[in-house]
Amino acid sequence: MVRTAKFQPEVFVEAAIDLIAEGGPSAATMVAIARKAGAPTGSIYHRFTSRSCVVATAWLAVHASLSTRLLPLLRAGKGMETALALTSWARESLREARFLLLNETDDLFEDTPPETLRREMQRQQEELDEAFFAFLKQEQGEEALARAKFALFDGPVALLRPHLLAGGPVPSYVDRMVMDLHQAVAA
Amino acid sequence: MVRTAKFQPEVFVEAAIDLIAEGGPSAATMVAIARKAGAPTGSIYHRFTSRSCVVATAWLAVHASLSTRLLPLLRAGKGMETALALTSWARESLREARFLLLNETDDLFEDTPPETLRREMQRQQEELDEAFFAFLKQEQGEEALARAKFALFDGPVALLRPHLLAGGPVPSYVDRMVMDLHQAVAA
DNA sequence: CTCTTTCTAGAATGGACATTCTATTTGCGG
DNA sequence: CCGCAAATAGAATGTCCATTCTAGAAAGAG
């Protein structure tokens, strides 16, 4: 390398997360990302081969942040704690939570990301999925799995959604609802 | 009128619902709508002033279909029945359910629809919202309202979501989960 | 100090899409 | 059966984007 880089890749990734968290996937145009990073558009392409590359990298970072929090609890068989960890993660990382939980993964992309990134995304996703599956040690059946995923993940996400959409803080009664939900639905 | 119309407004609205149900809001381009209706693009503009007009009309039709089903039950104070009516509506109207329940309303539009349609959308939305509020006769407080909306609507929607996304049928265990959820969360 | 590679800067290109425009039909009122 | 208002048909326009391109600058190697 001969000339030092003025813009690190992270700047663009952070800008993309901000924009998507605030205005949805369509707000993260290459021009908007560049502007938010204070760089010319062209410079993004010295770090990433395409828009989907930037967004996929952002997804990986945010998903890893959540996964790191949930996996140990899930693997320790602590169902209720897992569900509550989701709400506390959302409280601490409102921006990341809006990015990840308010958007269907596919909606983030217009073009599919390159093979390598797609693989890594799938790997992270499956790592979490498998932990949900493993959580149901002996139990089995479609309904049992659906109940576990809802009690631990989809239910809490649905409880968070209105507050994430409003952009406001997550009230403490959400935790009470998460607990009630967990008790009632867990298989 | 001097020349008879070959394409009725409904054809375009139905096409838009189909396209959005199958491929999300971005799939409903004016060219795609026209193609699906078997009409030239220009003809759409003899019935609707803009894309947002077509989509708003579609939303009104689908939302009315759901609302017609829920309002009487809600007004009769039948909470559990309301929650279950949502899943049975989704079973009978898979296409409409995908259109309405998988998309945030704002995501359907790129431009805001004209005043008149916006008003009517807001009216229908508020009619349903107020019924949820009225459902909690004497009770009050933010948490009580959040619980009612979740037990009766957002929870069931979250339970339906994976099946709507998969495009497949809605299994009967979803109704069992809706009942458990309702009992546990309702204030 | 100069060469060379990799960067910044931002203008140019090309494609997708909503919307408008120009012909061209159609079929009812007179 | 004529004339014309309202439709069809589909090409043309303008905008917004992702991506590429052209110039010029920077800084470590030698």
XYZ file of C-alpha atoms (C1' of nucleotides) in Angstrom:
434
model
C 0.000 0.000 0.000
C 1.295 3.383 -0.923
C -1.199 6.028 -0.048
C -2.811 5.773 3.408
C -6.573 5.376 3.469
C -8.556 8.318 4.772
C -11.807 6.336 5.174
C -11.928 3.058 7.053
C -14.498 0.446 6.036
C -16.222 0.755 9.419
C -17.227 4.339 8.704
C -19.327 3.208 5.769
C -20.789 0.271 7.664
C -21.772 2.485 10.583
C -23.315 4.998 8.242
C -25.349 2.241 6.596
C -26.586 0.973 9.968
C -27.602 4.483 11.006
C -29.439 5.149 7.777
C -31.298 1.846 7.737
C -32.150 2.124 11.416
C -33.608 5.561 10.832
C -35.177 5.330 7.421
C -35.346 1.705 6.374
C -33.340 -0.074 3.677
C -34.211 2.401 0.954
C -32.635 5.251 2.901
C -29.214 3.656 2.603
C -28.320 4.746 -0.908
C -24.657 4.892 -1.817
C -24.850 8.671 -1.985
C -26.453 8.864 1.468
C -23.862 6.495 2.945
C -21.021 8.493 1.438
C -22.484 11.784 2.570
C -22.970 10.530 6.129
C -19.389 9.248 6.154
C -18.131 12.527 4.726
C -16.604 10.752 1.742
C -17.149 10.867 -2.014
C -19.312 8.049 -3.381
C -16.513 6.513 -5.362
C -14.457 5.857 -2.238
C -16.938 3.299 -0.963
C -15.988 1.087 -3.885
C -12.364 1.017 -2.758
C -13.565 -0.843 0.368
C -16.634 -2.738 -0.822
C -17.492 -4.182 -4.183
C -21.164 -3.190 -4.029
C -23.982 -1.814 -1.920
C -25.076 -5.303 -0.917
C -21.550 -5.861 0.352
C -21.757 -2.889 2.701
C -25.181 -3.884 3.959
C -24.234 -7.535 4.423
C -21.196 -6.492 6.451
C -23.451 -4.320 8.576
C -25.863 -7.214 9.091
C -23.036 -9.510 10.164
C -21.824 -7.029 12.770
C -25.259 -6.387 14.236
C -26.311 -10.008 14.175
C -23.075 -11.032 15.857
C -23.707 -8.503 18.590
C -27.091 -10.060 19.325
C -25.893 -13.606 18.883
C -23.038 -13.147 21.321
C -25.566 -12.148 23.891
C -28.086 -14.921 23.297
C -26.007 -17.998 22.495
C -24.444 -18.607 25.943
C -27.835 -18.326 27.661
C -29.512 -20.531 25.107
C -26.797 -23.149 25.353
C -27.056 -23.093 29.123
C -30.734 -23.962 28.718
C -31.845 -20.674 30.276
C -35.008 -19.942 28.336
C -36.447 -17.066 30.299
C -33.064 -15.349 30.535
C -32.661 -15.611 26.761
C -35.991 -13.919 26.162
C -35.141 -11.134 28.589
C -31.664 -10.716 27.124
C -33.324 -9.747 23.867
C -35.157 -6.825 25.426
C -32.133 -5.637 27.321
C -30.023 -5.852 24.163
C -32.638 -3.732 22.407
C -32.552 -1.174 25.221
C -28.797 -0.839 25.044
C -28.549 -0.999 21.265
C -31.641 0.749 20.006
C -30.025 1.557 16.684
C -28.882 -2.020 16.069
C -32.225 -3.385 17.224
C -34.085 -1.187 14.770
C -31.752 -2.271 11.984
C -32.058 -5.991 12.704
C -35.525 -6.495 14.142
C -37.599 -4.137 12.028
C -36.400 -5.443 8.676
C -36.838 -8.770 7.010
C -33.286 -9.786 6.101
C -34.070 -10.077 2.402
C -35.522 -6.585 2.300
C -32.131 -5.138 3.145
C -30.761 -6.150 -0.248
C -31.723 -5.355 -3.786
C -29.038 -7.587 -5.214
C -27.805 -10.706 -3.474
C -24.449 -10.232 -1.750
C -21.373 -12.084 -3.019
C -20.992 -15.764 -2.211
C -18.536 -15.302 0.678
C -20.723 -12.926 2.623
C -23.860 -14.935 1.887
C -22.155 -17.996 3.337
C -21.123 -16.188 6.486
C -24.592 -14.747 6.978
C -26.101 -18.165 6.611
C -23.591 -19.608 9.044
C -24.404 -17.053 11.736
C -28.118 -17.476 11.196
C -27.895 -21.267 11.407
C -25.722 -21.141 14.487
C -28.534 -19.343 16.277
C -31.261 -21.510 14.757
C -29.503 -24.660 15.831
C -29.158 -23.350 19.353
C -32.937 -22.910 19.446
C -33.359 -26.418 18.207
C -30.856 -27.850 20.678
C -32.604 -25.988 23.470
C -35.478 -28.457 23.146
C -33.322 -31.341 24.230
C -35.537 -34.398 24.137
C -38.684 -32.694 22.912
C -39.552 -32.706 19.281
C -42.249 -31.970 16.802
C -43.044 -28.917 14.728
C -45.265 -27.362 17.367
C -42.667 -27.679 20.133
C -40.056 -25.927 17.991
C -42.504 -23.212 16.977
C -43.387 -22.653 20.624
C -39.763 -22.403 21.690
C -38.872 -19.936 18.923
C -41.905 -17.830 19.717
C -41.428 -17.874 23.467
C -37.731 -17.047 23.204
C -37.443 -14.883 20.142
C -40.339 -13.994 17.843
C -42.700 -13.164 20.686
C -40.289 -10.783 22.414
C -39.464 -9.230 19.043
C -43.167 -8.605 18.436
C -43.435 -7.023 21.875
C -40.504 -4.749 21.107
C -41.670 -3.785 17.631
C -44.060 -0.937 18.459
C -41.457 0.713 20.660
C -38.703 0.260 18.099
C -40.977 1.692 15.429
C -41.752 4.678 17.596
C -38.025 5.094 18.148
C -38.724 5.601 21.797
C -37.379 3.790 24.844
C -38.566 0.276 25.699
C -40.806 0.475 28.785
C -40.238 -1.921 31.664
C -43.672 -3.487 31.327
C -42.392 -5.144 28.171
C -40.225 -7.371 30.362
C -43.243 -8.394 32.400
C -45.072 -9.266 29.202
C -42.076 -11.233 27.942
C -42.116 -13.273 31.142
C -45.857 -13.950 30.964
C -45.524 -14.884 27.330
C -42.656 -17.228 28.025
C -44.463 -19.048 30.778
C -47.624 -19.473 28.777
C -46.218 -20.503 25.427
C -43.042 -22.464 26.167
C -43.790 -26.122 25.464
C -68.564 8.503 -21.588
C -68.124 7.705 -25.211
C -65.804 4.785 -25.486
C -66.488 1.917 -23.055
C -63.681 1.078 -20.654
C -61.902 -2.185 -21.319
C -60.107 -2.246 -17.943
C -61.961 -1.771 -14.678
C -60.127 -0.200 -11.733
C -60.439 -3.457 -9.756
C -58.226 -5.293 -12.223
C -55.318 -3.019 -11.388
C -56.009 -3.149 -7.672
C -56.142 -6.942 -7.696
C -52.940 -7.093 -9.687
C -51.244 -4.837 -7.148
C -52.423 -6.996 -4.252
C -51.142 -10.137 -5.976
C -47.780 -8.613 -6.733
C -47.227 -7.194 -3.263
C -48.418 -10.396 -1.614
C -45.953 -12.389 -3.668
C -42.955 -10.129 -3.962
C -43.324 -7.261 -1.539
C -43.993 -3.594 -2.289
C -41.140 -3.237 -4.748
C -42.615 -5.923 -6.983
C -45.632 -3.767 -7.701
C -44.173 -1.489 -10.348
C -46.567 0.183 -12.750
C -45.232 -1.965 -15.579
C -45.742 -5.149 -13.539
C -49.274 -4.129 -12.558
C -50.170 -3.329 -16.158
C -48.648 -6.555 -17.438
C -50.505 -8.650 -14.867
C -53.745 -6.870 -15.772
C -53.050 -7.341 -19.462
C -53.181 -3.601 -20.080
C -50.733 -0.981 -21.318
C -49.098 1.074 -18.575
C -50.728 4.282 -19.666
C -54.228 2.896 -19.058
C -53.659 2.715 -15.320
C -53.503 6.498 -15.276
C -57.008 6.735 -16.700
C -58.241 5.131 -13.462
C -55.707 6.240 -10.853
C -53.652 9.363 -10.589
C -50.518 7.616 -9.339
C -48.994 4.394 -8.087
C -49.647 5.361 -4.474
C -53.299 5.759 -5.430
C -53.531 2.175 -6.668
C -51.747 0.808 -3.628
C -53.797 2.880 -1.187
C -56.999 1.622 -2.797
C -55.697 -1.924 -2.443
C -54.886 -1.311 1.223
C -58.367 0.045 1.872
C -59.998 -3.031 0.346
C -57.853 -5.516 2.247
C -58.024 -3.648 5.518
C -61.810 -3.375 5.215
C -62.014 -7.119 4.686
C -60.163 -7.744 7.936
C -61.894 -4.982 9.817
C -65.351 -6.264 8.891
C -64.395 -9.531 10.460
C -62.879 -8.190 13.670
C -64.992 -5.185 14.588
C -68.235 -6.990 15.540
C -66.370 -9.430 17.774
C -64.312 -6.694 19.360
C -67.378 -4.558 19.986
C -69.140 -7.528 21.533
C -66.239 -7.767 23.964
C -65.226 -11.194 22.674
C -61.450 -11.078 23.043
C -60.524 -14.666 22.390
C -62.847 -14.858 19.384
C -61.253 -11.744 17.934
C -57.795 -13.244 18.183
C -58.949 -16.463 16.551
C -60.846 -14.602 13.836
C -57.500 -13.176 12.734
C -56.019 -16.604 12.108
C -59.100 -17.848 10.327
C -59.170 -14.728 8.158
C -55.542 -15.403 7.270
C -56.372 -18.999 6.367
C -59.173 -17.978 4.046
C -57.401 -14.953 2.587
C -53.777 -15.929 2.434
C -53.050 -13.417 -0.301
C -54.678 -10.526 1.553
C -53.024 -11.564 4.816
C -49.611 -11.535 3.191
C -50.305 -8.119 1.708
C -51.513 -6.574 4.958
C -49.655 -8.370 7.728
C -46.191 -8.756 6.237
C -45.745 -5.109 5.299
C -45.475 -2.025 7.405
C -48.113 0.305 5.950
C -45.617 3.032 5.158
C -43.394 0.636 3.250
C -46.133 0.143 0.683
C -45.713 3.690 -0.582
C -42.855 5.625 -2.022
C -44.883 8.794 -2.307
C -47.685 9.657 0.057
C -51.144 9.058 -1.415
C -53.457 12.010 -2.126
C -55.255 13.670 0.770
C -58.602 11.912 0.226
C -57.187 8.418 0.336
C -54.902 9.251 3.243
C -57.899 10.428 5.210
C -59.868 7.292 4.491
C -56.947 5.060 5.439
C -56.529 6.907 8.678
C -60.250 6.650 9.365
C -60.292 2.872 8.901
C -57.162 2.458 10.976
C -58.545 4.575 13.803
C -61.885 2.805 13.739
C -60.071 -0.421 14.556
C -57.734 1.202 17.067
C -60.602 2.751 18.920
C -62.363 -0.575 19.100
C -59.274 -2.006 20.817
C -59.299 0.858 23.234
C -63.017 0.554 23.928
C -62.559 -3.152 24.509
C -60.818 -2.308 27.782
C -63.944 -0.846 29.262
C -63.021 0.312 32.730
C -59.351 -0.621 32.646
C -56.758 1.890 31.730
C -53.076 2.597 31.609
C -50.474 2.165 28.901
C -49.642 -1.376 29.914
C -53.269 -2.532 29.828
C -53.701 -1.185 26.307
C -50.436 -2.715 25.155
C -51.505 -6.057 26.588
C -54.872 -5.969 24.883
C -53.403 -5.066 21.498
C -50.807 -7.774 21.821
C -53.180 -10.463 23.032
C -55.745 -9.667 20.351
C -53.732 -8.539 17.388
C -49.940 -8.155 17.354
C -49.336 -11.489 19.067
C -51.491 -13.476 16.663
C -49.902 -11.611 13.751
C -46.451 -12.586 15.002
C -47.607 -16.196 15.271
C -48.875 -16.104 11.698
C -45.837 -14.377 10.268
C -43.533 -17.359 9.705
C -46.285 -19.241 7.908
C -47.265 -16.250 5.821
C -43.630 -15.737 4.919
C -43.298 -19.348 3.892
C -46.436 -18.916 1.815
C -47.674 -22.190 3.187
C -50.874 -23.042 5.030
C -51.396 -21.955 8.632
C -51.180 -25.060 10.864
C -53.847 -25.673 13.486
C -51.396 -25.474 16.361
C -51.225 -21.753 15.712
C -54.756 -21.474 17.093
C -53.718 -23.301 20.249
C -50.820 -20.893 20.642
C -53.113 -17.924 20.067
C -55.357 -19.161 22.863
C -52.485 -19.714 25.287
C -51.099 -16.313 24.433
C -54.418 -14.622 24.944
C -54.969 -16.164 28.341
C -51.498 -15.325 29.563
C -51.158 -11.772 28.310
C -54.639 -10.281 28.408
C -54.701 -7.811 31.252
C 13.823 13.359 -4.382
C 11.250 10.719 -7.488
C 8.627 6.815 -8.737
C 4.663 4.098 -8.292
C 0.726 2.434 -6.393
C -3.383 3.307 -4.064
C -6.049 6.632 -2.678
C -9.586 10.843 -2.990
C -12.835 13.566 -5.680
C -16.547 13.984 -8.103
C -18.342 13.732 -12.903
C -20.177 10.420 -16.435
C -22.845 6.256 -17.603
C -26.542 3.139 -17.823
C -30.640 0.971 -16.133
C -35.092 0.926 -13.763
C -39.066 3.150 -12.946
C -43.126 6.587 -12.587
C -45.289 9.542 -15.261
C -46.564 11.996 -19.588
C -47.313 12.318 -24.486
C -48.742 11.221 -29.252
C -51.274 8.451 -32.143
C -55.010 5.707 -32.893
C -59.327 3.388 -31.823
C -64.041 2.809 -30.327
C -68.870 3.195 -29.981
C -72.749 6.199 -28.411
C -75.676 10.546 -29.118
C -77.629 12.937 -32.563
C -73.638 6.987 -40.300
C -71.014 11.039 -38.506
C -68.412 13.321 -35.114
C -66.190 13.426 -30.847
C -65.198 12.456 -26.031
C -62.875 9.076 -23.659
C -60.085 4.886 -24.194
C -56.272 2.071 -25.693
C -51.442 1.438 -27.066
C -47.042 1.950 -26.294
C -43.142 5.174 -27.049
C -40.765 9.247 -24.901
C -39.220 11.808 -20.816
C -37.149 12.821 -16.552
C -35.479 11.319 -12.081
C -32.983 8.589 -9.006
C -29.656 5.261 -8.230
C -25.629 1.992 -8.414
C -21.630 1.625 -10.521
C -17.637 3.081 -13.370
C -14.386 6.374 -15.037
C -11.018 10.171 -15.328
C -7.899 13.258 -12.925
C -5.213 14.499 -9.698
C -2.927 13.898 -4.893
C -0.415 11.419 -1.300
C 3.124 8.888 0.866
C 6.266 4.907 1.500
C 10.180 2.521 -1.057
C 14.432 3.095 -2.911
